[in-house]
Coordinates of C-alpha atoms in Angstrom, one line a residue:
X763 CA 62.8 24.7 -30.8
X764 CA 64.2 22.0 -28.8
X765 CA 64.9 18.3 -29.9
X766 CA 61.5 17.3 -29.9
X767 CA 58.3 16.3 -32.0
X768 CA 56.8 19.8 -33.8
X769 CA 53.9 20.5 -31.7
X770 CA 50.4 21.6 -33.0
X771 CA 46.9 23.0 -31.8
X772 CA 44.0 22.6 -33.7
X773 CA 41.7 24.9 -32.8
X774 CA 37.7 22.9 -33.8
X775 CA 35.0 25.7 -32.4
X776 CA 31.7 23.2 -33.5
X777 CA 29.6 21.9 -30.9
X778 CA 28.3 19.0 -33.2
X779 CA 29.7 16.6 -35.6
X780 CA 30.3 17.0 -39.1
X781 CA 32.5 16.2 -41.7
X782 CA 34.9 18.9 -40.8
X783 CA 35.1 17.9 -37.5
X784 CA 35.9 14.1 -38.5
X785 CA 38.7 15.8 -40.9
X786 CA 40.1 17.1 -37.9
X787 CA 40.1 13.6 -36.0
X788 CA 41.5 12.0 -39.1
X789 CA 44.5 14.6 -39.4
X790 CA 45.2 14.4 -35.6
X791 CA 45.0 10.6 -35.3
X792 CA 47.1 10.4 -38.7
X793 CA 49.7 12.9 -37.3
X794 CA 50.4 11.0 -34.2
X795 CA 51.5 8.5 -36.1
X796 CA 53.5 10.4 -38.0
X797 CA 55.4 11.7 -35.2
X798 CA 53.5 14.8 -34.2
X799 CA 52.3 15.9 -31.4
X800 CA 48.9 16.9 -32.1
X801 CA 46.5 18.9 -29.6
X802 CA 43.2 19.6 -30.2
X803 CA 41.6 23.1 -28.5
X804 CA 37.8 22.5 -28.9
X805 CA 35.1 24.0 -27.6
X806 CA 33.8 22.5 -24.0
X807 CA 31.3 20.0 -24.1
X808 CA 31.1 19.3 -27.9
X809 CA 30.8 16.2 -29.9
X810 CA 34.7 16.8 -30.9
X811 CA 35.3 17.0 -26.4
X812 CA 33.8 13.8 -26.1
X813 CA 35.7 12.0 -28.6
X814 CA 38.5 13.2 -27.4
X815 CA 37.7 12.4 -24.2
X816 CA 36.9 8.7 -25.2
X817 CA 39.9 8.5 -27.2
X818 CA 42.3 9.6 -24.9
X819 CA 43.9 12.4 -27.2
X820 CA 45.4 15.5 -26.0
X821 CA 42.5 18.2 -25.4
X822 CA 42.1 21.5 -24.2
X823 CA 38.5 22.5 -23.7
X824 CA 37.8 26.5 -23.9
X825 CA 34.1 27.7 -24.5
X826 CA 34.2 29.1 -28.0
X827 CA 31.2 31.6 -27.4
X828 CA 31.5 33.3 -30.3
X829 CA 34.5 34.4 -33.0
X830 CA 34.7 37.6 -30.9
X831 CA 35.0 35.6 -27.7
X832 CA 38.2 37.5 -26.7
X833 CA 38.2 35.6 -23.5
X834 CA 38.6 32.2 -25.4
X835 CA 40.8 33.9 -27.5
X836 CA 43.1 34.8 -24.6
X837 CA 42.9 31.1 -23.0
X838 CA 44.2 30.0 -26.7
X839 CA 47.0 32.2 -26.6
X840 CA 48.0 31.3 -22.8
X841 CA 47.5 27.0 -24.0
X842 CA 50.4 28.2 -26.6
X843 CA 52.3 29.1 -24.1
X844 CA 52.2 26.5 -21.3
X845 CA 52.4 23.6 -23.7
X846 CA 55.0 25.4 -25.8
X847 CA 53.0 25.1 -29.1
X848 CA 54.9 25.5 -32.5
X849 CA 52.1 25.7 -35.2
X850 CA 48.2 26.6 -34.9
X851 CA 46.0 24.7 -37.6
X852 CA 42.4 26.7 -37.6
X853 CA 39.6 24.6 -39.3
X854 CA 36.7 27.1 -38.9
X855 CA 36.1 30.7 -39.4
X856 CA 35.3 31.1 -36.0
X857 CA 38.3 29.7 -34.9
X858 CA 40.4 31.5 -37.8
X859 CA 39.1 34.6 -36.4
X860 CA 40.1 33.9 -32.3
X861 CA 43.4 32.9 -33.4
X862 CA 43.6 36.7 -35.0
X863 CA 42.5 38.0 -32.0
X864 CA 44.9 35.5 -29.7
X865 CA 48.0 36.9 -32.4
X866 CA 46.8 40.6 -31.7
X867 CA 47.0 40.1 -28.0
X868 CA 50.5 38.6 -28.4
X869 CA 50.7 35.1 -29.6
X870 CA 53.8 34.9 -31.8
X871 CA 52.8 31.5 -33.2
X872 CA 52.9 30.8 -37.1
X873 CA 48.8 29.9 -37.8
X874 CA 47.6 27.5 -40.4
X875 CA 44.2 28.1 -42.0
X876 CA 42.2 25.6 -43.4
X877 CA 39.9 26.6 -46.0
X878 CA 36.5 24.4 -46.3
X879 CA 34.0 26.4 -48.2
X880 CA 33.6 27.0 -51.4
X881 CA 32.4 30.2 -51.2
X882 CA 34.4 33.8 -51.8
X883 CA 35.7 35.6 -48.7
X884 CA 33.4 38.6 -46.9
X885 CA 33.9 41.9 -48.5
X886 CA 34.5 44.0 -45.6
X887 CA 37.9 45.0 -44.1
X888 CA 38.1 42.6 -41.5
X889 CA 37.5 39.9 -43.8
X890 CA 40.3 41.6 -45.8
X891 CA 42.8 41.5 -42.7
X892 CA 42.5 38.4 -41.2
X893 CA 42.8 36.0 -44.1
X894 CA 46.0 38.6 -44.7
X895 CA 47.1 38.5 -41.4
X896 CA 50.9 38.4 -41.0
X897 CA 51.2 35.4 -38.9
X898 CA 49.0 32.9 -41.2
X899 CA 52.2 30.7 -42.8
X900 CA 49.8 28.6 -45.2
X901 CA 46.4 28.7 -46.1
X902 CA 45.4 25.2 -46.9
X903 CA 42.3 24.7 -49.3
X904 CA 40.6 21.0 -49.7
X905 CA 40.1 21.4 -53.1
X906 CA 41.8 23.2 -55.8
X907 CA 38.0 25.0 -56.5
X908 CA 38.0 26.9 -53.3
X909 CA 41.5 27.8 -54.0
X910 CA 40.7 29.5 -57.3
X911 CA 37.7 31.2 -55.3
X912 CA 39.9 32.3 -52.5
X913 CA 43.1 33.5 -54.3
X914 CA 41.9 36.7 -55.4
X915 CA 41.8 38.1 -52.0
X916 CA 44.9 36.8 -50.3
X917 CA 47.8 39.2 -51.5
X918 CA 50.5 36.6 -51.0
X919 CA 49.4 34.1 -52.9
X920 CA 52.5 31.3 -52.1
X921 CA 50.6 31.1 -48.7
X922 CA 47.8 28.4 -50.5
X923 CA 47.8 25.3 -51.5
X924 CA 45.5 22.6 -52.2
X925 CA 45.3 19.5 -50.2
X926 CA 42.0 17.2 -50.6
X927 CA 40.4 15.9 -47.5
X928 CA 41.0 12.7 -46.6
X929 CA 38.9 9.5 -46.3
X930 CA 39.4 6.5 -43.5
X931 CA 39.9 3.4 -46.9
X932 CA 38.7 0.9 -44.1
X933 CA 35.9 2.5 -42.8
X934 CA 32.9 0.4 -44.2
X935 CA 34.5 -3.5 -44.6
X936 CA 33.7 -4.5 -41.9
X937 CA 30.0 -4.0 -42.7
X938 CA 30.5 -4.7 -46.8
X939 CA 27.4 -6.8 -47.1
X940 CA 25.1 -4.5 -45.0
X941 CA 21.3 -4.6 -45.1
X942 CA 20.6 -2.4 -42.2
X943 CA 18.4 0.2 -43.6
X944 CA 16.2 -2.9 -45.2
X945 CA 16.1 -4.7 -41.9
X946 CA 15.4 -1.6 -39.6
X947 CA 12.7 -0.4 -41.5
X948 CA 11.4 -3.3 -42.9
X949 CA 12.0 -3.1 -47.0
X950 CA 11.8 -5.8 -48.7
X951 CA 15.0 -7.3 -50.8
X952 CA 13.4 -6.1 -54.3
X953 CA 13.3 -2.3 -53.2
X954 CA 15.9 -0.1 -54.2
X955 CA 17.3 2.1 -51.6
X956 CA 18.2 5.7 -52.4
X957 CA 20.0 8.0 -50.2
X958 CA 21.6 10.9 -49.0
X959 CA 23.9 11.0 -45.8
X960 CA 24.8 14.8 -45.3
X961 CA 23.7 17.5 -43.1
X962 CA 20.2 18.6 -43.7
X963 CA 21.5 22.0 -44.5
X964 CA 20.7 25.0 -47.2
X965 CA 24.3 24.2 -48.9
X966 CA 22.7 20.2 -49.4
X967 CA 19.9 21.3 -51.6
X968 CA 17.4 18.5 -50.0
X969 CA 14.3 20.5 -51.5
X970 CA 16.3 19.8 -55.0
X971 CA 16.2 15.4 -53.4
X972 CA 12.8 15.3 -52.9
X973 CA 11.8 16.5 -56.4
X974 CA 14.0 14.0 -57.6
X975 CA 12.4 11.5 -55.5
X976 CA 9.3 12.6 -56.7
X977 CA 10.0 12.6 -60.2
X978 CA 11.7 9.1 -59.7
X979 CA 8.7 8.0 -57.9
X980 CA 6.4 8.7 -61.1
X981 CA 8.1 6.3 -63.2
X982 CA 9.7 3.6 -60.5
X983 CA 7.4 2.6 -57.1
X984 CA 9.8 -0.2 -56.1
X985 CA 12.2 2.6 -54.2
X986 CA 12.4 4.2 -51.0
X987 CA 14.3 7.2 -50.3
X988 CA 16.4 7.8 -47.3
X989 CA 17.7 11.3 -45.8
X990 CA 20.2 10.1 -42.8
X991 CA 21.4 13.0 -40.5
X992 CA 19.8 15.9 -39.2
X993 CA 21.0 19.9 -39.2
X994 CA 19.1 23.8 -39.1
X995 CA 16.5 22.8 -42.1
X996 CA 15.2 19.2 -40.9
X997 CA 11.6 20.3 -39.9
X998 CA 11.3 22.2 -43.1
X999 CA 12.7 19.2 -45.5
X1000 CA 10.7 16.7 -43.5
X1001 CA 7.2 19.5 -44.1
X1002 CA 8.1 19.7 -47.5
X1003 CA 7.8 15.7 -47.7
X1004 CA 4.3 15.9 -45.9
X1005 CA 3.3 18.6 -48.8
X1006 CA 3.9 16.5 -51.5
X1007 CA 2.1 13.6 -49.8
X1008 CA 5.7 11.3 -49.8
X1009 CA 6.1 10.7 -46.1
X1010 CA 6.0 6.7 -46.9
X1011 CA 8.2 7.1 -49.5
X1012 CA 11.1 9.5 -48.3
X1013 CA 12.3 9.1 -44.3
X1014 CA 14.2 11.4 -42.4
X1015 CA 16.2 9.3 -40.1
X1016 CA 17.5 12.2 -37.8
X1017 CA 21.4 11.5 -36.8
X1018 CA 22.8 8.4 -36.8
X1019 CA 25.8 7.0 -35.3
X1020 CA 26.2 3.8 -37.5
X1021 CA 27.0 5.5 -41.0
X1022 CA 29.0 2.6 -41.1
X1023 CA 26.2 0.3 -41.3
X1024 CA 23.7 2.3 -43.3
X1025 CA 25.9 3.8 -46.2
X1026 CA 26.8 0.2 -47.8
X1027 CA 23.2 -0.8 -47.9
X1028 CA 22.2 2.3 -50.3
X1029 CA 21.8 0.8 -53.7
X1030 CA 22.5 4.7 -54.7
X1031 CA 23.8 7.7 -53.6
X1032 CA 22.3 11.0 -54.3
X1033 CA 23.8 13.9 -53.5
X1034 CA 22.3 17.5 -54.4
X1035 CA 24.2 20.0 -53.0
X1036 CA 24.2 23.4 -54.5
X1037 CA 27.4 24.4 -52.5
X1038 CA 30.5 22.4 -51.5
X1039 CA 34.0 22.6 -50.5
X1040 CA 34.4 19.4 -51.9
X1041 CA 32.3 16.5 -50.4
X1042 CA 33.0 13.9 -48.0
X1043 CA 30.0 12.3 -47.7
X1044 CA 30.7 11.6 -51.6
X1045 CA 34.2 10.1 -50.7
X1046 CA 32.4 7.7 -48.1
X1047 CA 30.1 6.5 -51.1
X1048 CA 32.8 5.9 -53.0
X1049 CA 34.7 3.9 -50.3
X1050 CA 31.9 1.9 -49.5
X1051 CA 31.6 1.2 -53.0
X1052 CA 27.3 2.9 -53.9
X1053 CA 26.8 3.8 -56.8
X1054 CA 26.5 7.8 -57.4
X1055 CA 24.5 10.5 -58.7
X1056 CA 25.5 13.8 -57.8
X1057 CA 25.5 17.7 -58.7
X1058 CA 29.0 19.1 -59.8
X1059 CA 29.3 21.4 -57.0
X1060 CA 32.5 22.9 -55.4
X1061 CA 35.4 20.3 -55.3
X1062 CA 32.9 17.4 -56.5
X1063 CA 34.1 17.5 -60.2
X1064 CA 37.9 17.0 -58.3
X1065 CA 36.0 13.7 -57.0
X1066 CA 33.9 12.0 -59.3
X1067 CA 34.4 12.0 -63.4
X1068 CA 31.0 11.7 -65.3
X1069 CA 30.3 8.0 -66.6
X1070 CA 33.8 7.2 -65.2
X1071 CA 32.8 6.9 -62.1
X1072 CA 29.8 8.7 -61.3
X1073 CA 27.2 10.2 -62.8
X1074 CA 27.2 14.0 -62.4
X1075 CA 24.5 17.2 -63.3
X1076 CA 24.7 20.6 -62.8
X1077 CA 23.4 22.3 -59.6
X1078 CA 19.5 21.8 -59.7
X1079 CA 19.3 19.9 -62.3
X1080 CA 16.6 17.6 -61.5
X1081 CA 15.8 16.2 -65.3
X1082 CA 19.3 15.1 -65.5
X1083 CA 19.4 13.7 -61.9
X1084 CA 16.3 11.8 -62.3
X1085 CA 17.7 10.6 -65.8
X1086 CA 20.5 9.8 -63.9
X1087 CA 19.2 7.7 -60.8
X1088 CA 16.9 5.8 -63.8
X1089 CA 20.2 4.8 -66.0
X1090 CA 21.8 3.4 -62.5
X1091 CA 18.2 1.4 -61.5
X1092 CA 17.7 0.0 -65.4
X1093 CA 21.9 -0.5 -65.8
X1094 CA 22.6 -2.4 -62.6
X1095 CA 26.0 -3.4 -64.7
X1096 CA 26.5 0.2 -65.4
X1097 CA 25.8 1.1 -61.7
X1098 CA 28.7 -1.7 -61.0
X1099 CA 31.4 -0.2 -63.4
X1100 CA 30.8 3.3 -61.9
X1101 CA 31.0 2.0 -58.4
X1102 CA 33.9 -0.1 -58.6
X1103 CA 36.4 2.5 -60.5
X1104 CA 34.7 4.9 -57.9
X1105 CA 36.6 2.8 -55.1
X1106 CA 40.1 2.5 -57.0
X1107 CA 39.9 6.6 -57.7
X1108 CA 39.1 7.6 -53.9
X1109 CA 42.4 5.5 -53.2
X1110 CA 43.9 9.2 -54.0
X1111 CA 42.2 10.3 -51.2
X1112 CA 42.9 9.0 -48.0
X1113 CA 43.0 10.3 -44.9
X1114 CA 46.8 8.7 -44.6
X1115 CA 48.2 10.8 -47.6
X1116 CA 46.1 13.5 -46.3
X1117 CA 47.8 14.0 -43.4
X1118 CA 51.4 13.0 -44.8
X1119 CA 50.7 16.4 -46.9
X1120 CA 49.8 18.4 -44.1
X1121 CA 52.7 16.9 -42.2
X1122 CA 55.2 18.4 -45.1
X1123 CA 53.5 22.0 -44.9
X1124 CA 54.4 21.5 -40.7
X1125 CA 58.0 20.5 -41.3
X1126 CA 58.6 23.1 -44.6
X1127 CA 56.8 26.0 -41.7
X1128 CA 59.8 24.5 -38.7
X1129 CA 62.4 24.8 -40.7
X1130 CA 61.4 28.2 -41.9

């Protein structure tokens, strides 16, 4: 390689915007700055294009059809070559899987895989070969849970590592003091505000929120649940509100674009996933300093420390998650303690030592 910065395409397949997708941003913009010449290969037209686009980093729009888009997978392998790339990082399975294909057609690029789900890889032989394929250098996982998960099936097992996702430690100052959700929709000051800001997805459990909300609701009437986002299972969350006769009490916002606003005027965070590679919407919480209630799923136990700085039930449990919102409205000093060693732990994960990590894994894969 000649005397120049290592050179890297990440390969985002998603036409919307989620937290993987904002990892991605965060570890380009981060790598810049750290000297490397990030690329992102995303899929034409999506959220992740139009940032881009707006943000004036280097892009390379392909269409990302499907994982067996061989097509897609041969424009990847000719972007290698006309831009002279040195490293692939894939962040989906969709991508993981093109960048197979692109390596079987010829690409002689090392690959990166990042891991994000915390569930076990597909027991069929594909599955078997391409998280075994030759050309992967490092398998990254973002939390040391889907590393235990994934382990088993990877036969050289000094390809993973774990390296936490990363969190933007500035993201909410500027909006500290926030009343937005109060003000929009019109809430008076004495009402506590309860919410969730993921995707309205199976892996986010909002069927186990709303009986939480409900059972909340039984004891407490001065709260109002929020549900801010959208995803596949919106019109079935927002029925399931309707059935229970709590339309005025729980609101679906659909997407929002001013998370940044919303999140700091939650009075607390509840978060009932059933599934998760390790949380991010949890890391936001904790940077914007809201109280939290959560499930200990996936990576979240890597995250939050029960009555250290959260409060944490198992998966589905709704009597201890209802206990739990309760102790936070009747402890509002409790609720503080949590919250403020909440924003001195989440220090460990920014999105700066995030992508200094990553950065290492490029440089050890160079020199290699």
């Amino acid at each position: 390689m000649e005397n120049r910065p290592i050179r890297v395409l990440h390969l985002s397949s998603e036409a919307s915007w989620r937290g993987g997708e904002q990892q991605i941003i965060y570890l380009v913009e981060e790598s810049r700055k750290l000297g490397v010449d990030a690329i992102v290969c995303c899929r034409d037209g999506s959220e992740v294009h139009r940032y881009c686009v707006a943000h004036h980093i280097p892009c390379e729009p392909v269409p990302f059809r499907s994982a067996y888009d061989w097509r897609t997978a041969w424009k990847i392998k000719r972007i290698c070559k006309r831009l002279h790339i040195d490293l692939i990082q894939t962040h989906t399975s969709k991508s993981h899987t093109l960048a197979v294909i692109a390596g079987v057609f010829g690409l002689n690029v090392p690959q990166i895989m990042t891991r994000r789900v915390d569930f076990p890889v597909k027991d069929n032989w594909f599955s078997r070969f391409k998280y075994n394929y030759s050309k992967i250098a490092r398998i990254i996982c973002i939390s040391q849970t889907i590393l235990e998960m994934t382990e088993k099936d990877i036969r050289d097992k000094q390809k993973l590592l774990c390296i936490h996702s990363g969190v933007d430690m500035d993201r909410f100052s500027e909006f500290a003091q926030s009343d937005w959700l109060r003000q929009e929709y019109q809430k008076s000051a004495d009402t506590f505000i309860i919410g969730n800001t993921s995707a309205i997805s199976d892996q986010k459990d909002y069927y186990t929120f709303v009986n939480v909300a409900e059972r909340i609701l039984r004891v407490r009437t001065d709260v109002h649940f929020f549900i801010v986002g959208d995803g596949p299972e919106r019109e079935q969350i927002a029925a399931y509100v309707s059935e229970k006769g709590l339309a005025d009490r729980i609101t679906l916002t659909g997407f929002s674009k001013n998370i940044r606003e919303i999140l700091p005027s939650f009075d607390i965070f509840l978060f009932t996933s059933k599934t998760e590679g390790l949380g991010t919407s949890v890391l936001d919480a904790m940077v914007a300093g809201v109280p939290i209630v959560t499930t200990a799923a996936g990576g979240v136990p890597e995250m939050i420390r029960h009555e250290e700085n959260g409060l944490m039930y198992q998966v589905k449990d709704e009597e201890g998650l209802t206990a739990g919102v309760l102790r936070m409205m009747n402890g509002p000093q409790l609720a503080k303690r949590l919250a403020d060693m909440a924003r001195e732990t989440v220090k460990e994960f920014s999105k700066e030592k995030t992508a200094a990590s990553t950065v290492e894994v490029y440089k050890e894969i160079v020199r290699r």
